[in-house]
């Protein structure tokens, strides 16, 4: 069980990687735009290689930028060559429910040795079918599931049971993390991995009562220094 960072920000990745508390990084086009990647696909390549080298051998997810079948195949094969530890995100279906994406994912995993992270999934059945297609990771968006009025914890636990019962190799990544509480509750529900923004990790570490306690220790510790 592990925490991934859901970011394209190099400084944040460096910071938490040096603490030894993350086990991978996930990105998507929206995150890369937010984290200032410019220069078209060359910019995506540059940032992705930088992150992949920084965290090597931990995994990095990079998402395709098109839903055209051949472009998805070409991009996935290309991205996977940028670095050994890059896996490729493909959404469960197209923007209008086009069904090619599972076939693309299956072909990439079975014929091209590309590890796939099937993403933008909101239900157990989507994740189960992606796992049947042989993907390495199934990404369910827990925060969005909650926002639709379903309890993401129940979905995660049902999904974990199915994967275990059918002995499917896919690992569950829960993303779309909105609250600090999500991280532990989703891991507890059966997620193999929760991916979250750096700010939430900071919130997991820093506690107001710990601050007060540390201040007390330092204040009293200083009294020994005064009496030297
Ligand atoms: C997961 O891999 C995604 O990058 C991410 O968590 C999406 O979440 P959002 O709902 O914040 O867009």
Coordinates of C-alpha atoms and ligand atoms in Angstrom, one line a residue:
X1 CA 0.0 0.0 0.0
X2 CA 1.4 3.4 -0.9
X3 CA 1.0 7.0 -1.6
X4 CA 1.7 8.5 -5.0
X5 CA 2.0 12.3 -5.7
X6 CA -0.5 13.7 -8.1
X7 CA 1.5 16.5 -9.5
X8 CA 3.9 17.7 -12.2
X9 CA 5.7 20.1 -9.9
X10 CA 9.4 19.1 -9.7
X11 CA 10.2 20.9 -6.4
X12 CA 7.2 19.2 -4.6
X13 CA 8.2 15.8 -6.0
X14 CA 11.8 16.3 -4.9
X15 CA 10.7 17.4 -1.4
X16 CA 8.5 14.4 -0.7
X17 CA 10.7 11.9 -2.5
X18 CA 13.6 12.9 -0.3
X19 CA 11.5 12.1 2.7
X20 CA 11.0 8.6 1.4
X21 CA 7.3 8.7 1.8
X22 CA 6.1 8.5 -1.8
X23 CA 6.1 5.4 -4.1
X24 CA 5.3 7.0 -7.4
X25 CA 3.9 10.1 -9.3
X26 CA 0.8 10.5 -11.4
X27 CA 0.1 13.3 -13.9
X28 CA -2.5 14.2 -16.4
X29 CA -2.8 17.0 -19.0
X30 CA -4.7 19.2 -16.7
X31 CA -2.1 18.9 -13.9
X32 CA 0.8 19.5 -16.4
X33 CA -0.9 22.7 -17.7
X34 CA -1.5 23.8 -14.1
X35 CA 2.2 23.1 -13.2
X36 CA 3.4 25.3 -16.0
X37 CA 4.4 22.8 -18.7
X38 CA 4.8 24.8 -22.0
X39 CA 6.3 24.0 -25.4
X40 CA 3.8 21.5 -26.7
X41 CA 4.6 17.8 -26.7
X42 CA 8.3 18.5 -26.4
X43 CA 7.5 20.3 -23.1
X44 CA 5.5 17.2 -21.9
X45 CA 8.4 15.0 -22.8
X46 CA 11.0 17.2 -21.1
X47 CA 9.0 17.4 -17.8
X48 CA 8.1 13.7 -17.9
X49 CA 11.7 12.6 -18.4
X50 CA 12.8 15.0 -15.6
X51 CA 10.3 13.5 -13.2
X52 CA 11.0 9.9 -14.2
X53 CA 14.7 10.3 -13.7
X54 CA 14.2 12.1 -10.4
X55 CA 12.1 9.2 -8.9
X56 CA 13.6 6.3 -10.8
X57 CA 12.8 3.4 -10.3
X58 CA 9.5 4.5 -8.9
X59 CA 6.7 4.7 -11.5
X60 CA 5.4 7.8 -13.3
X61 CA 2.1 8.0 -15.1
X62 CA 1.9 10.1 -18.2
X63 CA -1.5 10.5 -20.0
X64 CA -2.1 10.4 -23.8
X65 CA -3.4 13.7 -25.2
X66 CA -5.7 12.3 -27.9
X67 CA -8.6 9.9 -28.2
X68 CA -7.8 8.9 -31.7
X69 CA -7.0 5.2 -31.7
X70 CA -3.8 5.2 -33.7
X71 CA -2.6 8.4 -31.9
X72 CA -3.2 6.7 -28.5
X73 CA -1.2 3.7 -29.6
X74 CA 1.7 5.8 -31.1
X75 CA 1.8 8.2 -28.1
X76 CA 1.8 5.3 -25.6
X77 CA 4.6 3.5 -27.3
X78 CA 6.6 6.7 -27.6
X79 CA 6.0 7.8 -23.9
X80 CA 7.0 4.4 -22.7
X81 CA 10.4 4.8 -24.4
X82 CA 11.1 8.1 -22.7
X83 CA 12.1 6.2 -19.5
X84 CA 11.8 2.6 -18.2
X85 CA 9.6 3.7 -15.3
X86 CA 6.9 5.5 -17.3
X87 CA 3.5 4.0 -17.6
X88 CA 0.8 5.4 -19.8
X89 CA -2.7 6.7 -18.8
X90 CA -5.5 6.0 -21.1
X91 CA -9.1 7.0 -20.2
X92 CA -11.7 4.2 -20.0
X93 CA -13.5 5.5 -23.0
X94 CA -13.6 8.5 -25.3
X95 CA -15.3 11.8 -24.7
X96 CA -18.6 10.6 -26.1
X97 CA -18.4 7.0 -24.9
X98 CA -16.3 5.7 -27.8
X99 CA -15.3 2.1 -27.0
X100 CA -11.8 1.7 -28.6
X101 CA -9.8 2.5 -25.4
X102 CA -10.0 -0.9 -23.8
X103 CA -8.8 -2.5 -27.0
X104 CA -6.0 0.0 -27.2
X105 CA -5.0 -0.7 -23.5
X106 CA -5.1 -4.5 -24.1
X107 CA -3.0 -4.3 -27.2
X108 CA -0.4 -2.1 -25.5
X109 CA -0.1 -4.4 -22.4
X110 CA -0.1 -7.6 -24.4
X111 CA 1.7 -6.8 -27.6
X112 CA 3.9 -3.8 -26.9
X113 CA 4.9 -4.3 -23.3
X114 CA 3.6 -0.9 -22.3
X115 CA 2.2 -0.6 -18.7
X116 CA -1.2 1.0 -18.7
X117 CA -2.9 3.1 -16.1
X118 CA -6.6 3.1 -17.1
X119 CA -8.0 6.3 -15.8
X120 CA -11.1 8.6 -15.4
X121 CA -13.1 5.7 -13.9
X122 CA -16.0 6.3 -11.5
X123 CA -17.3 2.8 -10.9
X124 CA -16.4 -0.7 -9.9
X125 CA -17.6 -2.2 -13.2
X126 CA -15.4 0.1 -15.3
X127 CA -12.4 -0.8 -13.2
X128 CA -13.2 -4.5 -13.3
X129 CA -13.4 -4.5 -17.1
X130 CA -10.1 -2.6 -17.3
X131 CA -8.5 -5.2 -15.0
X132 CA -9.9 -8.0 -17.2
X133 CA -8.2 -6.2 -20.2
X134 CA -4.9 -6.7 -18.3
X135 CA -4.0 -3.1 -17.3
X136 CA -1.3 -2.6 -14.7
X137 CA -3.3 0.1 -12.8
X138 CA -7.0 1.0 -12.5
X139 CA -7.6 4.6 -11.5
X140 CA -10.9 5.3 -9.8
X141 CA -11.6 9.0 -9.0
X142 CA -12.8 8.8 -5.4
X143 CA -13.5 12.5 -4.8
X144 CA -15.6 12.6 -7.9
X145 CA -17.4 9.4 -6.9
X146 CA -18.3 11.0 -3.6
X147 CA -19.4 14.2 -5.4
X148 CA -21.9 12.1 -7.4
X149 CA -23.4 11.0 -4.1
X150 CA -21.9 7.5 -3.8
X151 CA -19.6 6.3 -1.0
X152 CA -16.2 5.8 -2.6
X153 CA -15.1 3.6 0.3
X154 CA -17.7 1.0 -0.6
X155 CA -16.8 1.1 -4.3
X156 CA -13.1 0.6 -3.4
X157 CA -13.7 -2.3 -1.1
X158 CA -16.0 -4.1 -3.7
X159 CA -13.4 -3.5 -6.3
X160 CA -10.6 -4.9 -4.2
X161 CA -12.6 -8.0 -3.4
X162 CA -13.3 -8.6 -7.1
X163 CA -9.6 -8.2 -8.1
X164 CA -8.5 -10.6 -5.3
X165 CA -11.3 -13.1 -6.1
X166 CA -10.5 -13.2 -9.8
X167 CA -6.7 -13.0 -9.1
X168 CA -6.4 -10.0 -11.4
X169 CA -3.0 -8.3 -11.3
X170 CA -4.2 -4.7 -11.6
X171 CA -3.4 -2.4 -8.7
X172 CA -6.1 0.1 -7.6
X173 CA -5.1 3.8 -7.6
X174 CA -7.6 6.1 -6.0
X175 CA -7.3 9.7 -7.2
X176 CA -9.3 12.8 -7.1
X177 CA -8.3 13.2 -3.5
X178 CA -10.1 16.1 -1.8
X179 CA -9.5 15.7 2.0
X180 CA -6.6 14.5 4.1
X181 CA -9.0 11.9 5.6
X182 CA -9.4 10.3 2.1
X183 CA -5.8 8.9 2.1
X184 CA -6.1 6.6 5.1
X185 CA -9.8 5.8 4.6
X186 CA -9.2 4.7 0.9
X187 CA -6.1 2.6 1.8
X188 CA -8.1 1.1 4.6
X189 CA -11.0 0.3 2.2
X190 CA -8.7 -1.7 -0.1
X191 CA -6.9 0.7 -2.4
X192 CA -3.3 -0.4 -3.2
X193 CA -2.4 3.3 -3.8
X194 CA -3.8 6.7 -3.2
X195 CA -2.5 9.5 -5.3
X196 CA -2.8 13.0 -3.9
X197 CA -1.7 16.6 -4.3
X198 CA 1.4 17.7 -2.3
X199 CA -0.7 20.1 -0.2
X200 CA -2.6 17.1 1.3
X201 CA 0.6 15.3 2.2
X202 CA 1.8 18.4 4.1
X203 CA -1.6 18.4 5.8
X204 CA -1.0 14.8 6.9
X205 CA 2.3 15.7 8.4
X206 CA 1.7 19.0 10.2
X207 CA -0.7 19.0 13.2
X208 CA -1.4 22.1 15.3
X209 CA -1.0 20.1 18.5
X210 CA 2.3 18.7 17.3
X211 CA 3.4 22.3 16.6
X212 CA 2.5 23.4 20.1
X213 CA 4.3 20.4 21.6
X214 CA 7.5 21.0 19.5
X215 CA 7.4 24.7 20.6
X216 CA 7.2 23.6 24.2
X217 CA 10.2 21.3 23.8
X218 CA 12.3 23.9 22.1
X219 CA 11.4 26.6 24.7
X220 CA 12.4 24.3 27.5
X221 CA 15.5 23.0 25.6
X222 CA 16.7 26.6 25.2
X223 CA 16.8 27.0 29.0
X224 CA 19.7 24.5 29.1
X225 CA 21.6 26.5 26.6
X226 CA 21.1 29.7 28.6
X227 CA 22.5 28.1 31.8
X228 CA 25.8 26.9 30.0
Ligands
LIG1 C1 -5.5 10.6 -10.9 O1 -4.6 9.9 -11.3 C2 -5.9 12.0 -11.4 O2 -4.7 12.6 -11.9 C3 -6.5 12.9 -10.5 O3 -6.5 12.5 -9.1 C4 -7.8 13.5 -11.0 O4 -8.5 14.1 -10.0 P1 -9.4 15.4 -10.1 O5 -10.8 15.0 -9.8 O6 -8.8 16.3 -9.1 O7 -9.3 15.9 -11.5

